[in-house]
Short mmCIF file of C-alpha atoms and ligand atoms in Angstrom, two decimals:
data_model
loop_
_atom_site.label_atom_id
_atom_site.label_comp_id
_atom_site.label_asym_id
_atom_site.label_seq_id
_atom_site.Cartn_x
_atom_site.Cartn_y
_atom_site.Cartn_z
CA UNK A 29 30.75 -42.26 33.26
CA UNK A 30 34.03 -43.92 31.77
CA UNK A 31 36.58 -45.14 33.58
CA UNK A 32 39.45 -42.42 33.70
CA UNK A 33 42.24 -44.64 34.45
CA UNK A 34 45.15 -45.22 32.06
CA UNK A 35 48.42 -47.36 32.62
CA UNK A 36 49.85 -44.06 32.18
CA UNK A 37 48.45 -42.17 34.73
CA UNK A 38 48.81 -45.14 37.07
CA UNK A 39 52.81 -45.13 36.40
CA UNK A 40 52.46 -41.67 36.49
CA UNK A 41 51.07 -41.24 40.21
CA UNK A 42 53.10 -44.11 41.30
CA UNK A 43 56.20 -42.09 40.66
CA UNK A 44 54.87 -38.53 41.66
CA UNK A 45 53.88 -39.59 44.78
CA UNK A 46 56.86 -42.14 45.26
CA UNK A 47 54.93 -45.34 45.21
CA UNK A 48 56.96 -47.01 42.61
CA UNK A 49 60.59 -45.96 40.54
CA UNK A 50 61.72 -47.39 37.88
CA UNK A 51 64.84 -49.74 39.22
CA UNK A 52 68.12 -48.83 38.72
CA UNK A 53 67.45 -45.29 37.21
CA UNK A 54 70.60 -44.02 37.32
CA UNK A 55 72.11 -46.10 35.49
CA UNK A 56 69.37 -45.76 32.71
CA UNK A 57 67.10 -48.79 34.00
CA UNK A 58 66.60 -52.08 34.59
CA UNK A 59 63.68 -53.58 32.37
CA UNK A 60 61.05 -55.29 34.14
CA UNK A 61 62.72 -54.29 38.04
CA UNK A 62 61.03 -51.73 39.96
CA UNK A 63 61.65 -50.11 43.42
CA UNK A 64 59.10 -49.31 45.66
CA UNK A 65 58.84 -46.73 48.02
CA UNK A 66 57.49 -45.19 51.11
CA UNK A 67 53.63 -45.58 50.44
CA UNK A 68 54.13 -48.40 47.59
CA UNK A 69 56.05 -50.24 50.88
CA UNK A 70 53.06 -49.32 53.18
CA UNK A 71 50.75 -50.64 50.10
CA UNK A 72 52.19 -53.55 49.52
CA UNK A 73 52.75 -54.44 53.29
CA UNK A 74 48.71 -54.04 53.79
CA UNK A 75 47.68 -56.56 50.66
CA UNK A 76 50.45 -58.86 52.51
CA UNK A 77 48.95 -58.10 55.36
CA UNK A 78 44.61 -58.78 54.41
CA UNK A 79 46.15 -62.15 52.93
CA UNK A 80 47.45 -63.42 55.88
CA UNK A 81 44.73 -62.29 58.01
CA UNK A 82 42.03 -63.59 55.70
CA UNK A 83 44.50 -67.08 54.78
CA UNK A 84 45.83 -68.10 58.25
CA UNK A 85 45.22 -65.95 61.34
CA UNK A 86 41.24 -65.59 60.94
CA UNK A 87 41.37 -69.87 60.27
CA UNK A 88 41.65 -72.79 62.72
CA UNK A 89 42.98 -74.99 59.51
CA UNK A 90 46.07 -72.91 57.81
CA UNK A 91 48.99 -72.89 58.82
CA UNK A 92 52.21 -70.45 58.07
CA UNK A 93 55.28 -71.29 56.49
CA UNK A 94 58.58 -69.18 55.04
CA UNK A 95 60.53 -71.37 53.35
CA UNK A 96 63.96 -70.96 51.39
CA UNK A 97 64.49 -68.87 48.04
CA UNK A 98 67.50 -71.02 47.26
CA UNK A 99 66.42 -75.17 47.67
CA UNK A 100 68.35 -77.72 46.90
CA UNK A 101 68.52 -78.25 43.27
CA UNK A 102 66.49 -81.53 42.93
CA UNK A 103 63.73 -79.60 43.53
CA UNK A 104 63.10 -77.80 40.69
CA UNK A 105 63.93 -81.68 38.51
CA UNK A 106 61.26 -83.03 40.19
CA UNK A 107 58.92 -80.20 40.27
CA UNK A 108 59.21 -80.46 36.46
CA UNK A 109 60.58 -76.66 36.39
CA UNK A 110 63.71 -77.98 35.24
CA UNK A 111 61.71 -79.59 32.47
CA UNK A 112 59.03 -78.25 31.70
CA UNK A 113 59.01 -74.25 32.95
CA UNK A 114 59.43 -72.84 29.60
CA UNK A 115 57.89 -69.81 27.81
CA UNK A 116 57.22 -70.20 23.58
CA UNK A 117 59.14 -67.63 22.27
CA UNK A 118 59.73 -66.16 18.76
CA UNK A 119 61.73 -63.61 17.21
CA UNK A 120 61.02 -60.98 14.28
CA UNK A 121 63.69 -60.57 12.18
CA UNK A 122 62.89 -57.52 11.06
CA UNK A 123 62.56 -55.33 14.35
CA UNK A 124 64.60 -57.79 15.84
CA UNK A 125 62.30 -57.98 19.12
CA UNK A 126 61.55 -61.55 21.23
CA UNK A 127 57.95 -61.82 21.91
CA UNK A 128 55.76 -64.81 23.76
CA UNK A 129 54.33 -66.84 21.32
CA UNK A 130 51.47 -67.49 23.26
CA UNK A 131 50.58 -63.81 23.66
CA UNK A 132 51.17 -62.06 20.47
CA UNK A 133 47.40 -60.06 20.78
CA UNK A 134 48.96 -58.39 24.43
CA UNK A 135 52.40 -57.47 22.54
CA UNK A 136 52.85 -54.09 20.20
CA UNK A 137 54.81 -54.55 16.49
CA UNK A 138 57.70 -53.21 16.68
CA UNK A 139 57.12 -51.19 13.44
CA UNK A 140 53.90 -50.74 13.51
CA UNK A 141 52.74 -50.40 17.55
CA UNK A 142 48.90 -50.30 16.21
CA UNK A 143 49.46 -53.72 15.02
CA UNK A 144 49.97 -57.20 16.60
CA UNK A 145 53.51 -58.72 15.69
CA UNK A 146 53.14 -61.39 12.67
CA UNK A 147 49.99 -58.94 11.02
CA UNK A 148 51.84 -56.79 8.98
CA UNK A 149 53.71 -57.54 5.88
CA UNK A 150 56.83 -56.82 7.16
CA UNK A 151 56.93 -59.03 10.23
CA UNK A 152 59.17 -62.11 9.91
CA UNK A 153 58.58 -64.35 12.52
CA UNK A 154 60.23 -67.20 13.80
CA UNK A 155 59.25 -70.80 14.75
CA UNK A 156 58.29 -70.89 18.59
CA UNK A 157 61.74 -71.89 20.64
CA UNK A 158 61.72 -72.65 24.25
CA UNK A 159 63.29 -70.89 27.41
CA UNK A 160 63.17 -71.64 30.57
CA UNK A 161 62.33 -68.77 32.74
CA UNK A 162 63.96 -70.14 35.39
CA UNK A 163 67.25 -67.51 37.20
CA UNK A 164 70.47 -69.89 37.46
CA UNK A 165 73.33 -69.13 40.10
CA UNK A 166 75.95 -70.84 41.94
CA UNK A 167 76.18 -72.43 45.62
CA UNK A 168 80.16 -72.58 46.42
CA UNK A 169 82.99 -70.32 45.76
CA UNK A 170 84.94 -72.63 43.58
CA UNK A 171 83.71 -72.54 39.82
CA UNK A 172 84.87 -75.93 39.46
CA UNK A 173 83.20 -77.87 42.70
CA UNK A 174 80.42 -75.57 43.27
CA UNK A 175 76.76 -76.69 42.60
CA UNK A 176 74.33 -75.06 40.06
CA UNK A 177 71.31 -73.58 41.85
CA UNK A 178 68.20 -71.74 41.07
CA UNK A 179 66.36 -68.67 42.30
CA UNK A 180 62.80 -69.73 43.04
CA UNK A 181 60.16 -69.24 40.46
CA UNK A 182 57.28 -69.76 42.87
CA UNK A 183 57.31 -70.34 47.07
CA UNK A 184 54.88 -73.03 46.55
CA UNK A 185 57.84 -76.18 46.04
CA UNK A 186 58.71 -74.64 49.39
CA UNK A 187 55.70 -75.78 50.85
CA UNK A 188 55.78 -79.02 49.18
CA UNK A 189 59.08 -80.24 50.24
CA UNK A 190 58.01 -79.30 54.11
CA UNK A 191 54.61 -80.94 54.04
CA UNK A 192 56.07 -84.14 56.46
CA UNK A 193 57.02 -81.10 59.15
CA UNK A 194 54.31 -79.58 59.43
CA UNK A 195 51.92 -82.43 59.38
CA UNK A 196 53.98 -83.96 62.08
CA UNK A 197 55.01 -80.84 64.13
CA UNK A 198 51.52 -79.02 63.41
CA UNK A 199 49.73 -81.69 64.27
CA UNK A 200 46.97 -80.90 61.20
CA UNK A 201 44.72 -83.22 59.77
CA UNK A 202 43.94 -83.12 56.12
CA UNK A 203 42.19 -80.60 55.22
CA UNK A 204 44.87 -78.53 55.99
CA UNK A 205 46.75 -75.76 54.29
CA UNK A 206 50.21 -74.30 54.32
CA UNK A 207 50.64 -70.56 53.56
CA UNK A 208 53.40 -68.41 52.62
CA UNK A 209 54.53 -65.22 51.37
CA UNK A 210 57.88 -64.59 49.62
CA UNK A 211 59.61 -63.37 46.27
CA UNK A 212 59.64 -65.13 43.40
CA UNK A 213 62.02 -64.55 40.57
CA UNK A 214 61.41 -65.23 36.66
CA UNK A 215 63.41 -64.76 33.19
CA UNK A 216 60.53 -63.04 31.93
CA UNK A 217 60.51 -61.19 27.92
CA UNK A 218 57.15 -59.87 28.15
CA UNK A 219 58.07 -56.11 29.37
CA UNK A 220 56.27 -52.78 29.29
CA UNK A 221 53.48 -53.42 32.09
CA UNK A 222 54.43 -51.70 34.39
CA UNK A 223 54.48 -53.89 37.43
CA UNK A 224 52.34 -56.42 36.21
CA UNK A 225 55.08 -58.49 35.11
CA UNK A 226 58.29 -57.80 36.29
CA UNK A 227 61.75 -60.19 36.52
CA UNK A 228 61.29 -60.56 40.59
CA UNK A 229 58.05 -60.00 42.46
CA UNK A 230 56.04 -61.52 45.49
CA UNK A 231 53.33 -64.39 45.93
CA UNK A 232 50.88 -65.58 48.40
CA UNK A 233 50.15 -69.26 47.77
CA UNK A 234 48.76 -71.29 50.04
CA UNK A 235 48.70 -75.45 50.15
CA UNK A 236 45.78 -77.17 50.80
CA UNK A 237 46.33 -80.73 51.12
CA UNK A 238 43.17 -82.68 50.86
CA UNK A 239 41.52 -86.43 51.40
CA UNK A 240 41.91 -87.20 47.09
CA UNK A 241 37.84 -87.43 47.41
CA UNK A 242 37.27 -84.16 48.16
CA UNK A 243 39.60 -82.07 46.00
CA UNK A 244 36.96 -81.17 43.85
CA UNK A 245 34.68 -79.57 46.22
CA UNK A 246 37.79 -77.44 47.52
CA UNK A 247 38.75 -76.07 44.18
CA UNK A 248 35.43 -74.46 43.86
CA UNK A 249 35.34 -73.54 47.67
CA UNK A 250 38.53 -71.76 46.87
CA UNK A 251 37.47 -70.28 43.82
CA UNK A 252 34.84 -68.46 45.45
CA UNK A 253 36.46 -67.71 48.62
CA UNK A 254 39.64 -65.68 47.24
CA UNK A 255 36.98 -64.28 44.30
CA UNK A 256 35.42 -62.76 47.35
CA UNK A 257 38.47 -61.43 49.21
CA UNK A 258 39.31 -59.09 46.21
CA UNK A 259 35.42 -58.00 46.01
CA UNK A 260 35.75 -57.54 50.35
CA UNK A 261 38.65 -55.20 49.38
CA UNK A 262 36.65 -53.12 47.45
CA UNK A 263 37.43 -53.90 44.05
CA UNK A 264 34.16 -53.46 41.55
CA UNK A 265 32.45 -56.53 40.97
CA UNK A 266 32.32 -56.30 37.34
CA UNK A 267 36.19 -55.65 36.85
CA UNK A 268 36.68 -59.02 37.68
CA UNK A 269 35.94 -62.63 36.39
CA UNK A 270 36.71 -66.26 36.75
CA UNK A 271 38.27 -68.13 33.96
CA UNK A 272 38.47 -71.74 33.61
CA UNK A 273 41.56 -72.96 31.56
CA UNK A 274 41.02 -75.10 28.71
CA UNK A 275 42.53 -78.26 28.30
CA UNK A 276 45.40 -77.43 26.17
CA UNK A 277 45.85 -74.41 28.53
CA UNK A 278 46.68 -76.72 31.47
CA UNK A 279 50.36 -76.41 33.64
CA UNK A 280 51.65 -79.72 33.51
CA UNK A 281 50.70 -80.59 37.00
CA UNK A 282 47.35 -79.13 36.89
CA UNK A 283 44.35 -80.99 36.79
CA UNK A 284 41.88 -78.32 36.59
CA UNK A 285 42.64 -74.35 36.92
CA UNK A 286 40.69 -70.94 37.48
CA UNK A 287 42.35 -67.62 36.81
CA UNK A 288 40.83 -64.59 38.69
CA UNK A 289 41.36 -62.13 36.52
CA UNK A 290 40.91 -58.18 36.40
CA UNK A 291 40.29 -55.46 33.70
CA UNK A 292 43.26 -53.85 33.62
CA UNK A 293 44.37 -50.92 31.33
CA UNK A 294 45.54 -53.70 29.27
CA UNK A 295 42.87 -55.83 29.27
CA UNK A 296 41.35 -58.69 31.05
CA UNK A 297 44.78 -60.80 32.86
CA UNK A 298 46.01 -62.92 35.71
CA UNK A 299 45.11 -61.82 39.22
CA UNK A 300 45.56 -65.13 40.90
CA UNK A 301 45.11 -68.73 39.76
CA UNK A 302 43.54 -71.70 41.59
CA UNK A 303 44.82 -74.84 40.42
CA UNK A 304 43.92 -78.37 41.49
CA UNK A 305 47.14 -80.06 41.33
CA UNK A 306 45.93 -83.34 42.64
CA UNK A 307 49.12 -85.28 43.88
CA UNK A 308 51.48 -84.24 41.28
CA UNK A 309 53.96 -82.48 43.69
CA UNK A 310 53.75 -84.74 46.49
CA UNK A 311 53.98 -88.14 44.20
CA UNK A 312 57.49 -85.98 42.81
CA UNK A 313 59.07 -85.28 45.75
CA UNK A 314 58.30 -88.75 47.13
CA UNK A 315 59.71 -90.14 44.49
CA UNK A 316 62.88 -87.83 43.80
CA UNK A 317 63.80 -87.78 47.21
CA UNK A 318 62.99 -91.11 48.97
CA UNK A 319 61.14 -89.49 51.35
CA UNK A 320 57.17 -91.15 51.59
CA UNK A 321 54.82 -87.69 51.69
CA UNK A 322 51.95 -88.64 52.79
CA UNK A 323 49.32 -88.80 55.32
CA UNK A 324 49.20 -91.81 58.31
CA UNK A 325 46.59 -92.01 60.65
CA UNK A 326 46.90 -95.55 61.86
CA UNK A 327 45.12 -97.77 59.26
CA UNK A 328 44.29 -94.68 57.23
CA UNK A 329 47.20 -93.95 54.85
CA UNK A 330 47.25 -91.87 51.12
CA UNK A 331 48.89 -88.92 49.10
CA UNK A 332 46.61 -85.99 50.00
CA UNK A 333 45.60 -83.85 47.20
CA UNK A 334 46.21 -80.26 46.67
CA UNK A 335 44.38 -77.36 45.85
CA UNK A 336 46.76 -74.09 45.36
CA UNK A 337 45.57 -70.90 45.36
CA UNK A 338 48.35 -68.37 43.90
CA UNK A 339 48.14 -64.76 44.03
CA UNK A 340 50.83 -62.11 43.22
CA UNK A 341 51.35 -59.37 45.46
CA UNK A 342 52.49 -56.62 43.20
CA UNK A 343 50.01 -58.05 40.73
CA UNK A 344 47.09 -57.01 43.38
CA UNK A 345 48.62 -53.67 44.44
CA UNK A 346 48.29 -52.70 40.50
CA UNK A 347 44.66 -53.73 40.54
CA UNK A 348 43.76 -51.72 43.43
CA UNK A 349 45.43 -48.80 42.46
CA UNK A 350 43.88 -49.06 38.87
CA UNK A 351 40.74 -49.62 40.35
CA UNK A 352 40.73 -46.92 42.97
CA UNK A 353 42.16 -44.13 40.78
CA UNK A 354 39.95 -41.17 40.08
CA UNK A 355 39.30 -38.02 39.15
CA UNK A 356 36.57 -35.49 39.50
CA UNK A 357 36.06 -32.00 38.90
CA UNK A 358 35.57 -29.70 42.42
CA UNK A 359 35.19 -26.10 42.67
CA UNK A 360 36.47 -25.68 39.36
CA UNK A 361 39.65 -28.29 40.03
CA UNK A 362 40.84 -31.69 38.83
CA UNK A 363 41.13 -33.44 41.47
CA UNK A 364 42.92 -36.96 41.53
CA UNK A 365 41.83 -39.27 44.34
CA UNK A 366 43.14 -43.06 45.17
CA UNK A 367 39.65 -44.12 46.59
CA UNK A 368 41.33 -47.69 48.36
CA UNK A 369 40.17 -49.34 50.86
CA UNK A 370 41.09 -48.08 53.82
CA UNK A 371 42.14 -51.15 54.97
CA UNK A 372 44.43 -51.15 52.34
CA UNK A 373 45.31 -47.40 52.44
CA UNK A 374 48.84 -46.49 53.31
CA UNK A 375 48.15 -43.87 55.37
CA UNK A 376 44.93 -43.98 57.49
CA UNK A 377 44.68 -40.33 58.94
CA UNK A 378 46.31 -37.34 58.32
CA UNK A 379 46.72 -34.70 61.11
CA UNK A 380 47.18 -31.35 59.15
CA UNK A 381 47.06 -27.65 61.37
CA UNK A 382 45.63 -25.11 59.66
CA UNK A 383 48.37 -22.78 60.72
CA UNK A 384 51.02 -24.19 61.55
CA UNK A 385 53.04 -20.97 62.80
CA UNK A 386 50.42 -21.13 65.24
CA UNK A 387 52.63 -22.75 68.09
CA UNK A 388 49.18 -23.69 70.23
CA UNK A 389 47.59 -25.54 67.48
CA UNK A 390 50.50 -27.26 66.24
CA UNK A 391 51.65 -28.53 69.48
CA UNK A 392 48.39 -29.38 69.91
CA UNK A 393 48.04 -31.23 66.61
CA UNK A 394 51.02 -32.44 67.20
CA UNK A 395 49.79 -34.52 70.20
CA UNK A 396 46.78 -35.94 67.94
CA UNK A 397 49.32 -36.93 65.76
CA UNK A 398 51.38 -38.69 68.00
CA UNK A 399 48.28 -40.53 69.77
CA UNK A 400 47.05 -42.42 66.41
CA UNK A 401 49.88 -43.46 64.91
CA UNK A 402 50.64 -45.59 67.91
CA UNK A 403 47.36 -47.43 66.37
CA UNK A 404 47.03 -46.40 62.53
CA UNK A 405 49.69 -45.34 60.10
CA UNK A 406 49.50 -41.62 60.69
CA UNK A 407 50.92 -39.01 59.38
CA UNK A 408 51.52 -35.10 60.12
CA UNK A 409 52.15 -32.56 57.42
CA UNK A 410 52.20 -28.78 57.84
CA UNK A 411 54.00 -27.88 54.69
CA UNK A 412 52.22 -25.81 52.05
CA UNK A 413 48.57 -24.03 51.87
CA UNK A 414 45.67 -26.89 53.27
CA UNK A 415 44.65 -27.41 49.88
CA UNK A 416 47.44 -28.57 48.53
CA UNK A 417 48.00 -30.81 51.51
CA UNK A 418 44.29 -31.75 50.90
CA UNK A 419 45.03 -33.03 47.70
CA UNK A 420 48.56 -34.93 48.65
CA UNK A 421 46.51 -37.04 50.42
CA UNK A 422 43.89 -37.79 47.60
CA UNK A 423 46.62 -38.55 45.92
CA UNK A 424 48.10 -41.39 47.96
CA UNK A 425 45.00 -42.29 49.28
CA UNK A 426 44.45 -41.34 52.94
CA UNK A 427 40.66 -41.62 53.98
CA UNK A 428 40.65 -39.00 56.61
CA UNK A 429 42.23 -35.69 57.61
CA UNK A 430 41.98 -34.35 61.14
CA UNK A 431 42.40 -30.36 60.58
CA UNK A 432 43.53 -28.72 63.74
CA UNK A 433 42.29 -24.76 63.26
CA UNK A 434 41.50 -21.93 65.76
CA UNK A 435 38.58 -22.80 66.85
CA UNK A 436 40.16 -26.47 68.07
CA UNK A 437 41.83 -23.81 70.71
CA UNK A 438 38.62 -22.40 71.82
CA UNK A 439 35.87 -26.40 71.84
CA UNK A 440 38.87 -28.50 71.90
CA UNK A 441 37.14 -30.06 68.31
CA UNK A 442 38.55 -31.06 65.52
CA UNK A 443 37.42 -31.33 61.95
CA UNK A 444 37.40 -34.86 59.92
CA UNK A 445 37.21 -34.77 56.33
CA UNK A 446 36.28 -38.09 54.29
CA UNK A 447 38.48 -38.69 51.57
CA UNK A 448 35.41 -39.99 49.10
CA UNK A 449 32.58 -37.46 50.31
CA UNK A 450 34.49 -34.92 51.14
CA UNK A 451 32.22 -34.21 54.04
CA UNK A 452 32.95 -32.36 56.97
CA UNK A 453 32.61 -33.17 60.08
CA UNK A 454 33.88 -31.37 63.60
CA UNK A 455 33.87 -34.18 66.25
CA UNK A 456 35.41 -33.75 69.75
CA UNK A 457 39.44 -34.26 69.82
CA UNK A 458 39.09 -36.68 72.50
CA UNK A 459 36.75 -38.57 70.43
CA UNK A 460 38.94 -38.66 67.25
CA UNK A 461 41.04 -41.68 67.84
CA UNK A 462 38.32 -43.60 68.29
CA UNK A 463 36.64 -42.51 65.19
CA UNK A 464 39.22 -43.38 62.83
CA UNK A 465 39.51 -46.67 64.30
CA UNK A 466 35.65 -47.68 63.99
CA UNK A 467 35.52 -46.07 60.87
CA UNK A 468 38.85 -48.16 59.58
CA UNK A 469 36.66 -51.83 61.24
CA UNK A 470 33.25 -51.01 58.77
CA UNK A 471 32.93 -52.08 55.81
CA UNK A 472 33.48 -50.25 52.68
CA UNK A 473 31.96 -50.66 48.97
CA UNK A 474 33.85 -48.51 46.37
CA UNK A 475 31.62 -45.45 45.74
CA UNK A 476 33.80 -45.33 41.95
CA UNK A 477 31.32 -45.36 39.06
CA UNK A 478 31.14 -48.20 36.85
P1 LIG B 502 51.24 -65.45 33.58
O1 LIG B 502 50.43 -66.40 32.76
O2 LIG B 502 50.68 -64.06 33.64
O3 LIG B 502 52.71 -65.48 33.30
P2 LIG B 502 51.33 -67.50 35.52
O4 LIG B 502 50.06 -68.25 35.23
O5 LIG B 502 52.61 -68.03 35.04
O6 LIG B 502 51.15 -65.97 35.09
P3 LIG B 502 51.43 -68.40 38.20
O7 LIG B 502 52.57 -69.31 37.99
O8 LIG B 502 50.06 -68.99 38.34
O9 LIG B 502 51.42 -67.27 37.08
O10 LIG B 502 51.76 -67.47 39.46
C1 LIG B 502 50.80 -67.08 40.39
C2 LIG B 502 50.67 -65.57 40.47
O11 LIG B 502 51.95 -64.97 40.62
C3 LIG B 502 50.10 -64.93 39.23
O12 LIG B 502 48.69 -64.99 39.23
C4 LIG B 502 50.59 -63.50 39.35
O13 LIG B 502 49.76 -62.75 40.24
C5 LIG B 502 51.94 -63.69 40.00
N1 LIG B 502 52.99 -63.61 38.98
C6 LIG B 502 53.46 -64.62 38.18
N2 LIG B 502 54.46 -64.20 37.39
C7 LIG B 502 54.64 -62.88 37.69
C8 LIG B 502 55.54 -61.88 37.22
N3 LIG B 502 56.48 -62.14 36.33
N4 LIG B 502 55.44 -60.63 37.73
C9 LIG B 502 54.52 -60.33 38.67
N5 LIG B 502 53.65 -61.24 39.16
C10 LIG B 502 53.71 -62.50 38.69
#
């Protein structure tokens, strides 16, 4: 069976179900900005969440960091942001639109959408110029004396600049990796993906700083590794693929590079990307700053090596969202379900009475309601016929429903329906909690068609 998903539909649910706004509506909208809400917050938080688990509490050797969004200016000079952080852009004189020069098959004529810009006639292009994507602002209320800063276009220099503290305070050895999670802003012109690339958005990179011998063996270690994480999360094996850069594809501090990349609506793109960055940013910073980075064990002394894995956050929420949307046909119905992991679901149970004027089984689904979500996300809805409720929660993904009905009053069961089977199930009330909870610890395999 195809694949039913669209970009549209994805935008579409995301706003329907208050996952994602446009930013600034208002006041007619910001391009490229986008507010979340309640379940895109409860989303995102659990994709933060897996990383962290899987990068630095389930590992004796990573360590977490959260680091700055405004750093001292130097940084981004030696970094080579200041440099070299620039995007190829060119214009069309006719439609007047700025498009990346590097990416002209992902962008839409602005004449002709059906067409690539530069492939019709009409399309007047200009030479590639360069702009850095970089966000300037200013440190100091004085135009005059204050200091020109940036907004960070990645958390990684972050971890860079701190490697001396946490060797020394951690106490780590190399191999040994540094972790963090934070926003990262751009000057991006690419618009019109939704939130695949947007002007400010979040990344998980991690560090890991590595004896120079063994950087090799750690790229590909980490290659596989965060290939797996995405498949662990459910996403279908054969949406995704690693892709080695070529040599003229190379950031200037990379040495080698691997994007992850998923089929989205628009095509194969960017998940993540693992670079070996060999001792680029330490060898920088050293030098810029007069501060020696570097590793001392007695006699033992060199610049470690570093092998970055980058992932965006929003950029990983889109991917399981595209991959988990569906839609199948029952009793006669379209029904739309977000089959995510419920690891990554934002809402693990929902408690629903079947009649909820019925004061004994809504106090008493009331109760359930109140005993899980001091474990899971939980959440309690009596508004509207149980179909309808039914399919609210397809809709935002919830794996299970407890439904609270008459005969609850008489066995003191309950009934648990599985978001994915839709089976039905009555299990004992007392029992329930404990349900969800081994249900939410097993693992899961997407049961979406190919
Ligand atoms: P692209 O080539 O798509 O611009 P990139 O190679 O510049 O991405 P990196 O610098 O490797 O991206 O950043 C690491 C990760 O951060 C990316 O894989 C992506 O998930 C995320 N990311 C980068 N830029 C954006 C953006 N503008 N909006 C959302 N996520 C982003």
């Amino acid at each position: 069976m195809a694949d039913v998903v669209t970009m549209d539909k994805i935008v579409s649910l995301s706003r329907r179900r208050g996952f994602v706004f446009p930013s600034s509506e208002i006041y007619g909208g910001l391009a490229s900005a986008y507010d979340y809400g309640h379940y895109g917050v409860l989303l995102k938080e659990n994709v933060k969440a897996r990383w962290f688990e899987a990068m630095v509490r389930e590992r004796d050797d990573i360590v977490a960091l959260d680091s700055s969004i405004i750093l001292h200016p130097k940084v981004w000079e030696a970094s080579g942001h200041v440099e070299g952080f620039h995007d190829p852009l060119v214009d069309c004189r006719t439609c007047k639109l700025r498009f990346r020069a590097d990416q002209l098959e992902h962008s839409r004529c602005g004449r002709k959408p059906s067409k690539h810009p530069g492939e019709t006639d009409e399309c007047d292009l200009t030479e590639p110029r360069h702009f850095n994507l970089m966000f300037k602002t200013r440190i100091g209320p004085v135009e005059e004396t204050g200091m020109d800063a940036y907004l960070r276009p990645e958390t990684a220099q972050g971890i860079f600049i701190n490697f001396k503290n946490v060797a020394q305070i951690a106490r780590r050895k190399p191999p040994f990796g540094i972790a963090q999670i934070g926003k990262a802003f751009r000057n991006e012109v690419t618009t019109g993906h939704f939130i695949f690339r947007t002007l400010e958005f979040e990344q998980m990179e991690m560090e890991y700083f590595v004896p120079p011998a063994e950087a090799e063996e750690w790229f590909r270690y980490w290659v596989e590794e965060r290939f797996r994480w995405y498949v662990r999360l459910g996403l279908r094996e054969s949406h995704l693929r690693v892709r080695p850069h070529g040599p003229d594809e190379l950031s200037h501090y990379s040495r080698q590079t691997s994007d992850i990349e998923y089929l989205y609506p628009i095509g194969w793109s960017e998940l993540e990307g693992i670079a070996h960055r060999g001792d680029y940013d330490l060898t920088a910073h050293s030098r810029t700053s007069g501060t020696k980075l570097e590793w001392v064990d007695g006699e033992e002394r060199y610049t470690p090596h570093v092998v970055e894995p980058a992932a965006g956050v929003n950029r990983s929420m889109l991917a399981f969202m595209v991959d988990a949307y569906d839609e199948e046909e029952v009793a006669g119905r379209l029904r739309v379900v977000l089959r995510l992991h419920p690891a990554l679901a934002p809402v693990k149970v929902a408690v629903l009475p079947l009649i909820p004027r019925n004061a004994e089984i809504a106090t008493k689904a009331r109760a359930l309601y109140e005993e899980l979500r001091r474990s899971v996300v939980a959440e309690y809805d009596d508004s509207g016929q149980i179909g309808r409720r039914y399919r609210r929660q397809d809709e935002i993904g919830t794996p299970w429903a407890l439904t609270i009905d008459e005969q609850t009053l008489v066995d003191d069961t309950v009934t648990i329906r599985d978001r994915d089977s839709l089976a039905q199930e009555r299990i004992p009330i007392s029992a329930a909690r404990a349900v969800v909870e081994d249900r939410l610890a097993a693992d899961w395999t997407s049961p979406k068609a190919d």
